[in-house]
Short mmCIF file of C-alpha atoms and ligand atoms in Angstrom, two decimals:
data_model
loop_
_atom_site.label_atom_id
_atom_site.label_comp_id
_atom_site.label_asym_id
_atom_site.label_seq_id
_atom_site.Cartn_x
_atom_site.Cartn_y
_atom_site.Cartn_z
CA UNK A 1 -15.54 75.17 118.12
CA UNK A 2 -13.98 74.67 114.81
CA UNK A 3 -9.64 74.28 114.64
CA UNK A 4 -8.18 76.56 113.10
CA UNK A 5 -6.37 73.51 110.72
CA UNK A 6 -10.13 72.68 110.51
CA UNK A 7 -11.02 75.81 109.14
CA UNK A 8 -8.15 76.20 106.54
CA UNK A 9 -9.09 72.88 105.00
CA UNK A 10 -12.70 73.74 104.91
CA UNK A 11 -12.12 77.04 103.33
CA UNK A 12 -9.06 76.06 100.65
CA UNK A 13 -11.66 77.02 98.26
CA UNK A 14 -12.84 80.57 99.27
CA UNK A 15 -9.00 81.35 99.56
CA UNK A 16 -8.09 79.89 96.03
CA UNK A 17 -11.21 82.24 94.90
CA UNK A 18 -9.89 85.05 96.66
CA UNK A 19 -6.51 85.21 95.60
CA UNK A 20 -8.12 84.84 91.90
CA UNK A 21 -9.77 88.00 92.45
CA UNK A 22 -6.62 89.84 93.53
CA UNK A 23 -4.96 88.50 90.67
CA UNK A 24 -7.37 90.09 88.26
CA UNK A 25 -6.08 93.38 89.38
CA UNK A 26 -3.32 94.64 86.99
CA UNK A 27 -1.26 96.19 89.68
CA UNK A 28 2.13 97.13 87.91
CA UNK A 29 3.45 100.04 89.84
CA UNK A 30 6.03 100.72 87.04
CA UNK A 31 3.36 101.93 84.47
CA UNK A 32 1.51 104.53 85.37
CA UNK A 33 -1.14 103.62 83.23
CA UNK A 34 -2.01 101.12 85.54
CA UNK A 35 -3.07 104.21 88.65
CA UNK A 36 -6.33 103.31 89.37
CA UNK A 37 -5.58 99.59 89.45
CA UNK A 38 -3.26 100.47 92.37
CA UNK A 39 -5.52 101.72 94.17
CA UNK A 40 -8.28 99.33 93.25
CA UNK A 41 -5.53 96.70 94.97
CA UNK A 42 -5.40 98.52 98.07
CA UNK A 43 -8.59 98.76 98.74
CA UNK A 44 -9.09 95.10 97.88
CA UNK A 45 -6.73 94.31 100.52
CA UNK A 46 -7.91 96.99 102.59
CA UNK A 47 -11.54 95.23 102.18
CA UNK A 48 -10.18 91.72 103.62
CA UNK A 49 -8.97 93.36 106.91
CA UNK A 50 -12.03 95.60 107.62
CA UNK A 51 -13.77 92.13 106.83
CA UNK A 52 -12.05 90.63 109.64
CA UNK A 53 -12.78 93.88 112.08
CA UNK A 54 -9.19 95.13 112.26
CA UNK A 55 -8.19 98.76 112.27
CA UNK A 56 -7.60 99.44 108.71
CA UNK A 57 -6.30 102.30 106.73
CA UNK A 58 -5.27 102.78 103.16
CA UNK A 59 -2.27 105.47 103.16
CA UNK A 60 -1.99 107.81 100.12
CA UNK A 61 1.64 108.84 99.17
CA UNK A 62 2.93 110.44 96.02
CA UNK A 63 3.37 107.52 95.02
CA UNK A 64 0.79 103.97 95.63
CA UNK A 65 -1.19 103.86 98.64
CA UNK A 66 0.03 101.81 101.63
CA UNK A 67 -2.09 99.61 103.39
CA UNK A 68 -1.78 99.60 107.06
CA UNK A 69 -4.03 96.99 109.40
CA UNK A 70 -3.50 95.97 113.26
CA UNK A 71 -5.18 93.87 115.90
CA UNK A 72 -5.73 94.76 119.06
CA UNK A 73 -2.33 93.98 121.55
CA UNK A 74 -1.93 91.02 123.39
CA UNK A 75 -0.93 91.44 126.83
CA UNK A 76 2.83 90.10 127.46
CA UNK A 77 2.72 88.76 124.18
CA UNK A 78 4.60 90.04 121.24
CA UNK A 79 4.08 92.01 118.19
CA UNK A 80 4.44 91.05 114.66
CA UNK A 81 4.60 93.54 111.43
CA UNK A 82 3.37 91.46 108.65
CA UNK A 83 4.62 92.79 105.53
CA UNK A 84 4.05 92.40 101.77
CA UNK A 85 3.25 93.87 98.00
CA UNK A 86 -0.04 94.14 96.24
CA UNK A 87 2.20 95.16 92.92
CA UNK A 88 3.71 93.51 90.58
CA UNK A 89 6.05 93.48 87.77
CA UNK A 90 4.81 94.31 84.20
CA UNK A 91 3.65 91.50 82.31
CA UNK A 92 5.75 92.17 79.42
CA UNK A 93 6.46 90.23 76.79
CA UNK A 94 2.36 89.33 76.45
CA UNK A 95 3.13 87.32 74.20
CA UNK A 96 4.81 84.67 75.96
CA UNK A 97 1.69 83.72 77.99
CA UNK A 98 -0.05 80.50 77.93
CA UNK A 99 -2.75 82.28 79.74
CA UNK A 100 -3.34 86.06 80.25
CA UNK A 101 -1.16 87.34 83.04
CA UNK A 102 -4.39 89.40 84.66
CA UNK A 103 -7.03 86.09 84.16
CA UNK A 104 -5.41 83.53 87.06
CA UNK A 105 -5.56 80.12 85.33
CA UNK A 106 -5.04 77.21 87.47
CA UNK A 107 -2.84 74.36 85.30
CA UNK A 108 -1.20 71.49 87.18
CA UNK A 109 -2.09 72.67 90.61
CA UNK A 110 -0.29 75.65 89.98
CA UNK A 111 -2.11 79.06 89.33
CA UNK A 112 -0.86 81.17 86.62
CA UNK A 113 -1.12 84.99 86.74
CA UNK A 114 1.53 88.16 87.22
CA UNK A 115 1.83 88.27 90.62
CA UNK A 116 0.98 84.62 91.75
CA UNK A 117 3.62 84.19 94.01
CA UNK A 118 5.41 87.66 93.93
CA UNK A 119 3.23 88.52 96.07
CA UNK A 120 0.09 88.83 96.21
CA UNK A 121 -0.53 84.58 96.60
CA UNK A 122 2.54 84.97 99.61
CA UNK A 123 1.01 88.22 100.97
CA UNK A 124 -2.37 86.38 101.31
CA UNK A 125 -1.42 83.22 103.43
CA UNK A 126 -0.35 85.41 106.33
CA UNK A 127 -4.26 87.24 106.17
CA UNK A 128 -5.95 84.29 105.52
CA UNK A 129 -3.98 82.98 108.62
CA UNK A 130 -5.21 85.87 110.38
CA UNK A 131 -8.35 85.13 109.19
CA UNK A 132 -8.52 81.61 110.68
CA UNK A 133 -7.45 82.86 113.74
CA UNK A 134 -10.64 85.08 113.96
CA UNK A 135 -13.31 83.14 112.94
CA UNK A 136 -12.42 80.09 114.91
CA UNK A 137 -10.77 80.98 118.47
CA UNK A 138 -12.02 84.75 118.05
CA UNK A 139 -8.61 86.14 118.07
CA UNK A 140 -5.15 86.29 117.89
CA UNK A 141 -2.53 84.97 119.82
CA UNK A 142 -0.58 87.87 119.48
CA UNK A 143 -0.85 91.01 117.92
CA UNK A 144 -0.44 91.22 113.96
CA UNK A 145 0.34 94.57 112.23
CA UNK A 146 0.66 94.32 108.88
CA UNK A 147 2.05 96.76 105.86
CA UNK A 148 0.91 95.67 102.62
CA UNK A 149 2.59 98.55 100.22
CA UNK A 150 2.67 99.28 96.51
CA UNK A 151 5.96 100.44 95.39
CA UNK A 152 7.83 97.46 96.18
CA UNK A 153 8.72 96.23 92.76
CA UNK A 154 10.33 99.93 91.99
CA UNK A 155 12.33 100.34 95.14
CA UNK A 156 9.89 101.36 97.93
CA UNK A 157 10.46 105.12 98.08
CA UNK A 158 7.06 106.62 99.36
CA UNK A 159 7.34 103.74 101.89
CA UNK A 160 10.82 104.73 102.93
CA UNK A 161 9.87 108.11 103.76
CA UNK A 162 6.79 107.09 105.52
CA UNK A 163 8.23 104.37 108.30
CA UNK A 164 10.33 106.61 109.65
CA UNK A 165 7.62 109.30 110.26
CA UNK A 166 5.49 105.93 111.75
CA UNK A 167 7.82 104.14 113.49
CA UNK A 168 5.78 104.27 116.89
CA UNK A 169 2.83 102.83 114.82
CA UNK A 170 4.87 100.28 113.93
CA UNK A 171 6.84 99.37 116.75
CA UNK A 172 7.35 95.62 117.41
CA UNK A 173 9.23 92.31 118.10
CA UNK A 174 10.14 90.87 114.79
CA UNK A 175 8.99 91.35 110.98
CA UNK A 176 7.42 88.59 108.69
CA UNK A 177 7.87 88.45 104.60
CA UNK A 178 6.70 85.90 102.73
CA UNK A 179 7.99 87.31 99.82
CA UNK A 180 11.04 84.83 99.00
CA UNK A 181 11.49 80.81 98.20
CA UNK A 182 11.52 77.24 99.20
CA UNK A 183 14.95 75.77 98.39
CA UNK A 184 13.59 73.46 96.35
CA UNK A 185 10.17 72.06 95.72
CA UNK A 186 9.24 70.17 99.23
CA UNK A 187 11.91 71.74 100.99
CA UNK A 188 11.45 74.88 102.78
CA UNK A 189 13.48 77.34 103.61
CA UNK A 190 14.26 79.94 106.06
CA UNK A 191 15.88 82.81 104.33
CA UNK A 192 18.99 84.90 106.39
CA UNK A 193 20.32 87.01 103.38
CA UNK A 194 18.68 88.74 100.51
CA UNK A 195 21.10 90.98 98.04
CA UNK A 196 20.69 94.30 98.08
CA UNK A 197 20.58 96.48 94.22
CA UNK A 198 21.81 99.67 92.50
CA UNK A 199 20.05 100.26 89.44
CA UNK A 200 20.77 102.68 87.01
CA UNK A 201 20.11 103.98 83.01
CA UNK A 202 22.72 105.14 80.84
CA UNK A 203 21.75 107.25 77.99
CA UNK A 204 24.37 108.17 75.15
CA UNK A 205 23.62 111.00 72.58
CA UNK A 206 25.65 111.34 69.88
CA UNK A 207 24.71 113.50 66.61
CA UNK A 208 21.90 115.63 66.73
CA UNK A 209 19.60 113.10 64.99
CA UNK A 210 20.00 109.51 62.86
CA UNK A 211 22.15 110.02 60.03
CA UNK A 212 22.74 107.69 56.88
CA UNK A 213 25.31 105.13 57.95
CA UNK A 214 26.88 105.34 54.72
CA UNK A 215 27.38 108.48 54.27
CA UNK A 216 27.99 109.00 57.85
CA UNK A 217 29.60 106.08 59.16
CA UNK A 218 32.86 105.70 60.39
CA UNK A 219 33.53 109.66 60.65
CA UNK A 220 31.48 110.31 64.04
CA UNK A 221 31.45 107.94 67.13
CA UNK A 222 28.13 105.82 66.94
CA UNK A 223 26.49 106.00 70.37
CA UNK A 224 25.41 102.43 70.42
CA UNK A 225 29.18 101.23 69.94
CA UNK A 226 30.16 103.84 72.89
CA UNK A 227 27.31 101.75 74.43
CA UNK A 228 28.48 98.19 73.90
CA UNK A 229 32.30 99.36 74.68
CA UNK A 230 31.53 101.19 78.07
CA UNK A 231 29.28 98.12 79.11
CA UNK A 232 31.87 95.73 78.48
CA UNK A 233 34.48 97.58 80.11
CA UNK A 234 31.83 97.39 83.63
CA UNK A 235 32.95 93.20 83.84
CA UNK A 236 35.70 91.07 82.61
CA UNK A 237 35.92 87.38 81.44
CA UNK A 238 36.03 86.04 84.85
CA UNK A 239 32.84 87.54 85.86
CA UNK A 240 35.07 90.14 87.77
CA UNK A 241 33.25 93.98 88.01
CA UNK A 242 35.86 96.20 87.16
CA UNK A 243 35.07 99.97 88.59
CA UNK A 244 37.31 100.88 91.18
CA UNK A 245 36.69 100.20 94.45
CA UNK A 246 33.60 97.86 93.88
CA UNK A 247 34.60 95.23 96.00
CA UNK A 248 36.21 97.31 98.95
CA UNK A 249 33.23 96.76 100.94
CA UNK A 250 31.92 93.14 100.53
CA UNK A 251 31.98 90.92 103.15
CA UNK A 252 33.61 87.77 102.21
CA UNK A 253 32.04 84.23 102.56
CA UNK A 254 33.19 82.43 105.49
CA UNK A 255 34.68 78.59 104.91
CA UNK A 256 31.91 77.71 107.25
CA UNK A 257 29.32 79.17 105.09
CA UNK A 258 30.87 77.81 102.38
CA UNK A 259 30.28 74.38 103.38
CA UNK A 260 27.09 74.91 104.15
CA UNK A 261 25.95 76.20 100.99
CA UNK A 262 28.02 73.02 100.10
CA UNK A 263 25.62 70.95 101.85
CA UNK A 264 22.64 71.72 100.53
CA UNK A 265 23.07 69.43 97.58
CA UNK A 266 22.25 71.93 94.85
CA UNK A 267 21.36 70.18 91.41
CA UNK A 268 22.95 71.93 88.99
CA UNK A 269 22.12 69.92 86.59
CA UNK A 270 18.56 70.31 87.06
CA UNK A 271 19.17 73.90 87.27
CA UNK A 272 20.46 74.46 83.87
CA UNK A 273 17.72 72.23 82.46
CA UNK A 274 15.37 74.82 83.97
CA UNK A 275 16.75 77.82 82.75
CA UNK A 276 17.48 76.57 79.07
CA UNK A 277 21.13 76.65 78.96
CA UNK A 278 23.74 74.62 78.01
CA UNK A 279 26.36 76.05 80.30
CA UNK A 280 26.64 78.25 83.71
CA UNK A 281 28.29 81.62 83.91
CA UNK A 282 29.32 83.76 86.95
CA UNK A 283 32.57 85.20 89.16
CA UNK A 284 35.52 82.54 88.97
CA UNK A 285 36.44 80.69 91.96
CA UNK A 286 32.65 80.53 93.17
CA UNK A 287 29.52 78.01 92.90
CA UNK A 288 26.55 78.91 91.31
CA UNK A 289 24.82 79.42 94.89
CA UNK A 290 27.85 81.66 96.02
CA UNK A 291 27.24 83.32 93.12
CA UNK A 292 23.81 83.64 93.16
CA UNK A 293 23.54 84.77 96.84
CA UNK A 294 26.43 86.00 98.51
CA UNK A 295 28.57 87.65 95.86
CA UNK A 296 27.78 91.09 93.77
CA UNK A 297 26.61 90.73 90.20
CA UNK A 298 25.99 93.14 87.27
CA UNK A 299 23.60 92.61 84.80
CA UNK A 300 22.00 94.55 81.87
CA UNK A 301 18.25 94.88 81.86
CA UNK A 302 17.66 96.31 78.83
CA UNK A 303 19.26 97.89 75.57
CA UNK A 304 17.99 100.12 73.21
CA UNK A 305 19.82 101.49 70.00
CA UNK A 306 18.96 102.47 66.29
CA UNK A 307 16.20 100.35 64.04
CA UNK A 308 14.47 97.81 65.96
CA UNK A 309 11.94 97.23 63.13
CA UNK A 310 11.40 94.53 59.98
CA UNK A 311 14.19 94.58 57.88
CA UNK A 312 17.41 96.45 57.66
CA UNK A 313 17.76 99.98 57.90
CA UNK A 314 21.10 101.59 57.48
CA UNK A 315 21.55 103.92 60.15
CA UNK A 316 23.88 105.46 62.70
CA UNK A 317 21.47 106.07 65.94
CA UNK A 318 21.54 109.57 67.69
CA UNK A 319 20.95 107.61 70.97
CA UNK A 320 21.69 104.65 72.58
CA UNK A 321 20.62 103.43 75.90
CA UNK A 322 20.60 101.09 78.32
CA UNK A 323 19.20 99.82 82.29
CA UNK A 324 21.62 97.80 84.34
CA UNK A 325 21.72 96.71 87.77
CA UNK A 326 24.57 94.96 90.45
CA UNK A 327 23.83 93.40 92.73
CA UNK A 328 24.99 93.85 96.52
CA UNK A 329 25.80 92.20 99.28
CA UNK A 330 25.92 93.16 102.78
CA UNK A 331 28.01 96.54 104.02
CA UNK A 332 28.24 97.79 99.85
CA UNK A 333 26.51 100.72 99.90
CA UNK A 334 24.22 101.63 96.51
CA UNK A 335 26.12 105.33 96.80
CA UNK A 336 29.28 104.76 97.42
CA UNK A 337 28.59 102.28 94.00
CA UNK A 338 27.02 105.15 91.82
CA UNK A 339 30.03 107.63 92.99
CA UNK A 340 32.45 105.34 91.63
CA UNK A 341 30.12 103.93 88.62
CA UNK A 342 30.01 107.80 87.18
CA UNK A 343 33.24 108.69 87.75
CA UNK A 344 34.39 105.36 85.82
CA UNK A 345 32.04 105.92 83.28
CA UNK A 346 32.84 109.28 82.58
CA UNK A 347 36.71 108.90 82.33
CA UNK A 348 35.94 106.14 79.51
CA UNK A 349 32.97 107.91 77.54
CA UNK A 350 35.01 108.64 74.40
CA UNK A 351 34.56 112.49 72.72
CA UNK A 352 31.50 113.53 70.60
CA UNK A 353 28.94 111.41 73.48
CA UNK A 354 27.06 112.99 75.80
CA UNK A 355 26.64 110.35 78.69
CA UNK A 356 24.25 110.99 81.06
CA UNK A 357 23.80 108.29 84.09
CA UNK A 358 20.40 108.21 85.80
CA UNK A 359 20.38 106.50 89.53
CA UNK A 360 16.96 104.68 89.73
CA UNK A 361 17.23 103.19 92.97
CA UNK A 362 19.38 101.58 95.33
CA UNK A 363 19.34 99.78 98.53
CA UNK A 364 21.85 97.49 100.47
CA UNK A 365 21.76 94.29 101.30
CA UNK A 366 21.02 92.06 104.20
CA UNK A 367 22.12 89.22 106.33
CA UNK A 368 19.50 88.53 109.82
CA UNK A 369 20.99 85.91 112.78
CA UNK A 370 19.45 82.62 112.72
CA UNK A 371 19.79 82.15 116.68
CA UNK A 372 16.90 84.20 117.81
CA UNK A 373 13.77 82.40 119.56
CA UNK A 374 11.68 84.19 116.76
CA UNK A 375 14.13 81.67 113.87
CA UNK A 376 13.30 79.11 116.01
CA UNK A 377 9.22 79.11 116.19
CA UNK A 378 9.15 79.84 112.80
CA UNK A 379 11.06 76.39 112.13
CA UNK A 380 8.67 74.70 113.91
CA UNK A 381 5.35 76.56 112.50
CA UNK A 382 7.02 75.44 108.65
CA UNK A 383 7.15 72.06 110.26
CA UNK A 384 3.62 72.24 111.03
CA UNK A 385 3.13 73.23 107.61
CA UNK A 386 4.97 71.32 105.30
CA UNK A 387 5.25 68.30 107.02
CA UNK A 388 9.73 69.11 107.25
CA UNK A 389 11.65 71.51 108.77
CA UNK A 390 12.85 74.34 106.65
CA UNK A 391 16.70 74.37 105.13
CA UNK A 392 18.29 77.96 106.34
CA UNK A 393 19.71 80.00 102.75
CA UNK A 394 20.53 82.95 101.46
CA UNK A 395 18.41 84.38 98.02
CA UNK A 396 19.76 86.65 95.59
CA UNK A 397 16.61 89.11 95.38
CA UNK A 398 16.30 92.27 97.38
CA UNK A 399 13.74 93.39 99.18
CA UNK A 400 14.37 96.88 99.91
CA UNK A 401 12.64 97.95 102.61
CA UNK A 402 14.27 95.25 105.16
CA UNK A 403 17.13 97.19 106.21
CA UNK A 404 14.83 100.05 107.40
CA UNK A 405 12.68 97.20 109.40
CA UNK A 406 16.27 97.01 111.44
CA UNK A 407 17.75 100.13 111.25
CA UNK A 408 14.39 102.46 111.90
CA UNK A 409 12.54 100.42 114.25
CA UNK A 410 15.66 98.20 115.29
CA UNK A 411 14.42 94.47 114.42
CA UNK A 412 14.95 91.65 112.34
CA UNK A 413 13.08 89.72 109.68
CA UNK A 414 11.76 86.34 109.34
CA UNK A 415 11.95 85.76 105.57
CA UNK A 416 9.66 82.41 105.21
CA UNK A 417 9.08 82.13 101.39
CA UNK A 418 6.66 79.34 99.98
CA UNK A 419 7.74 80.34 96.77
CA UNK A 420 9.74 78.43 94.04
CA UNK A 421 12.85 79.10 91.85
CA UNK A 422 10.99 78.03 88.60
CA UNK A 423 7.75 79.69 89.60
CA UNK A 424 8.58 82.39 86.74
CA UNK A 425 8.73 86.01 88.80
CA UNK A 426 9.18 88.69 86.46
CA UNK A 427 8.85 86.31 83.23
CA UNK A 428 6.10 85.14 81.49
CA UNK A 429 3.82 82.27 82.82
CA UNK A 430 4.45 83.29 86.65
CA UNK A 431 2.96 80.88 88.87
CA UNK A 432 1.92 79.49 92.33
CA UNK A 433 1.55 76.24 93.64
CA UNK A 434 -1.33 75.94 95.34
CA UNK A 435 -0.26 73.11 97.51
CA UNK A 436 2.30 75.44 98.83
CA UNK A 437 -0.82 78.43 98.86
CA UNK A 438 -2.32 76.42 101.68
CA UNK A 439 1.04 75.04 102.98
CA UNK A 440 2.00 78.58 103.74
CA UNK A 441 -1.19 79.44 105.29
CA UNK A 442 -1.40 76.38 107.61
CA UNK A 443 2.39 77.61 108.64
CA UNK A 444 1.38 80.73 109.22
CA UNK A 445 -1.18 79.76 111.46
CA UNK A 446 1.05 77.93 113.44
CA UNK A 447 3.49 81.24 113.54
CA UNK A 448 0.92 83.17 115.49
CA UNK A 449 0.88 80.24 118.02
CA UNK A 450 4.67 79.13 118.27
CA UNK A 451 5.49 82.74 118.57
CA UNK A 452 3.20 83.56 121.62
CA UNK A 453 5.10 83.60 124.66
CA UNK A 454 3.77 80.28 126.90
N1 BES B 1 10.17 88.76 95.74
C1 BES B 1 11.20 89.56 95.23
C2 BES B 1 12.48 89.48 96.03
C3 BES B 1 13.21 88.18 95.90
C4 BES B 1 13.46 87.64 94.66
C5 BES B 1 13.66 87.56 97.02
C6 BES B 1 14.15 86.44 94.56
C7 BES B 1 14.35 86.37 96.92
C8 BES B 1 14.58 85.82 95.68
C9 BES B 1 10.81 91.01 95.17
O1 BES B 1 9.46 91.21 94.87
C10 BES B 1 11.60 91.65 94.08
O2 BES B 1 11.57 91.20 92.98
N2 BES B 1 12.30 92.72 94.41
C11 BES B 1 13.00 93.49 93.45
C12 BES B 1 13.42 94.74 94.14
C13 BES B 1 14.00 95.79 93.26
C14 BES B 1 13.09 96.21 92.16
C15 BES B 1 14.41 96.98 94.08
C16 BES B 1 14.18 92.73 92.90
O3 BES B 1 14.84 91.97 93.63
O4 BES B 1 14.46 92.88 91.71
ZN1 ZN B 2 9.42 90.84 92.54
#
């Protein structure tokens, strides 16, 4: 009988082919254009676990389907939820692509496509795992549920009302994500804290349509200045968010902490060199990986006002808008944030705007322990893997749904990301190394096993 290492280097290419295919689906949840590529995903990824005989369903919601697969239980052995995202952010700007996002090009060992890493390439290495698992020894060493949903890039909702209806389904020991990164290319990482996000849009009206700026101008408020002025009065110089209250419930960073984020060595050097810029910006009196992990952040995501076309047009807008996020970390709640974001808001939207502040979606952040037996085998499966053991950090992305994995069916999450920083998620030219592809399946493999009770 075949290993299963044999088998994952024998079938590096079927996977690489496979996760080309998935690619080629234009899964953007945020569009609903893109419908019937939803559920064209699911059922791709519902296809790969009927292929390996598990029970598989595909979920409808009001929203994208969920994907739902389990192997049969192991006897005194425990159970892990698998879970992951078949969508993906939109593409947007197209033009910024060396290669389309939807036709996976492999460049440099690296394959390029929307979604690469985030997550349909990270999703994969735990079912081609699974996979190896089957056709070698003929099953699992323990039992694998997994929850592949579609909603994940907009905030999760059909899936939060649907766990807590299924929580006996999915009952078990300890959750798995791949969904997160290495610390730095050949250095993995265990991840114990993600951020958690309120995200909102603002939308100003002013007069009752564009008017002539000069004949206009400077006699009613323009929205888009009410725009720019009630932004800037969300952060100061220092990087300090200034509604009321904001930081009543953050959890400070320990001095222990501190040091180790310290220790990690982070290049920051390199790190501006990556992003393009010639200086760094954040909250005074913290490093860039305090800021980046531990401490709340605002951030506009987009801005719209007046004549965006050719030339100059000479008008005072109706409307201006804009989506912003924070940031949170652990024990801020997203409504506590909106209560006091509206009420701020309101008190400084000057007369003659109509401000109206839409909540998108929210969700808190997290921190999991890192001395559980279930921290340790995964150590040692990343080991396995990639050849050294993984760095423990925090990440500054939020993954919604892992507070409900603890507070619904009252367990933790292993966060084991083969990802990278500069793989490009949610810009253009996203990628995947495919070195780390079958780095991530090999320690997945080796999860299964190091997690089984001896
Ligand atoms: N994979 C990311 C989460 C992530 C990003 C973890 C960076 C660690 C580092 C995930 O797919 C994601 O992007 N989530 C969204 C959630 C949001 C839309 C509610 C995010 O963080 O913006
Ligand atoms: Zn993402």
């Amino acid at each position: 009988m075949k290993s299963v290492d044999d088998y994952l280097a024998a079938e590096r290419d079927s996977f690489e082919a496979d996760l080309c295919e998935l690619l080629r689906i234009p899964s953007v949840s945020a569009d609903s254009h893109h419908r019937p590529d939803m559920q064209q995903a699911a059922e791709w990824v519902a296809n790969q676990f009927r292929g390996l005989n598990l029970a598989t369903e595909v979920i409808s919601t009001s929203g994208h389907p969920i994907v739902y697969a389990e192997s049969p239980p192991v006897p005194g052995q425990p159970t892990v939820l698998v879970y992951g995202h078949y969508d993906v952010q939109p593409p947007d700007p197209l033009d910024q692509w060396i290669s389309p996002p939807f036709e996976p090009t492999v460049r440099d060992g690296n394959v390029y496509a929307r979604g690469a890493t985030d997550d349909k390439g990270q999703m994969l290495t735990h079912v081609k795992s699974a996979e190896a698992w089957l056709k070698t020894v003929g099953k699992l060493p323990i039992q694998l549920k997994f929850l592949i949903e579609g909603e994940e890039e907009v905030s999760s909702q059909s899936l939060n009302a649907w766990l807590p209806k299924n929580a006996e389904k999915l009952a078990c020991d300890v959750v798995v994500i791949s969904d997160t990164s290495q610390f730095a290319p050949g250095q993995p990482a265990i991840t114990y804290g993600l951020r958690g996000i309120a995200y909102y849009e603002l939308r100003l009206t002013g007069p009752k349509q564009d008017l002539h700026s000069g004949t206009f101008g400077g006699s009613v408020m323009n929205p888009a200045i009410a725009l720019a002025r009630l932004l800037s009065a969300l952060i100061d110089d220092e990087g300090r968010i200034l509604i009321p209250g904001f930081y009543d419930d953050v959890v400070p960073l320990t001095q222990e902490e501190r040091e180790q984020f310290a220790q990690l060595n982070f290049d920051e050097a390199r790190f501006m060199r990556q992003l393009g810029v010639s200086d760094l910006h954040g909250e005074a009196g913290y490093t860039t990986l305090e800021r980046r992990w531990a401490r709340p952040t605002f951030d506009v995501n987009g801005l719209t006002s007046g004549y965006q076309g050719e030339g100059a047009k000479t008008v005072l807008p109706a409307k201006a808008s804009a989506k912003f996020s924070f940031r949170l970390v652990p024990k801020q709640q997203p409504e506590k944030i909106t209560a006091a974001l509206e009420a701020y808001l309101k008190q400084r939207c000057p007369p003659g705007i109509e401000l109206e502040l839409i909540d998108m979606h929210g969700a808190p952040g997290v921190v999991v322990p890192l001395d559980s037996p279930y921290v340790a085998a995964a150590r040692s499966a990343i080991e396995h893997g990639f050849g050294i053991a993984p760095v423990m950090i925090r990440e500054g992305g939020s993954i919604p749904i892992v507070n409900m994995f603890r507070e619904v069916l009252g367990v933790d999450t292993l966060l084991l990301g083969w990802g990278l920083d500069d793989d490009n998620t949610h810009s253009p030219n996203e990628k995947f190394c495919l070195a780390d592809f079958h780095r991530g399946i090999k320690s997945s493999a080796k999860l299964w096993e190091t997690l089984a009770v001896k």
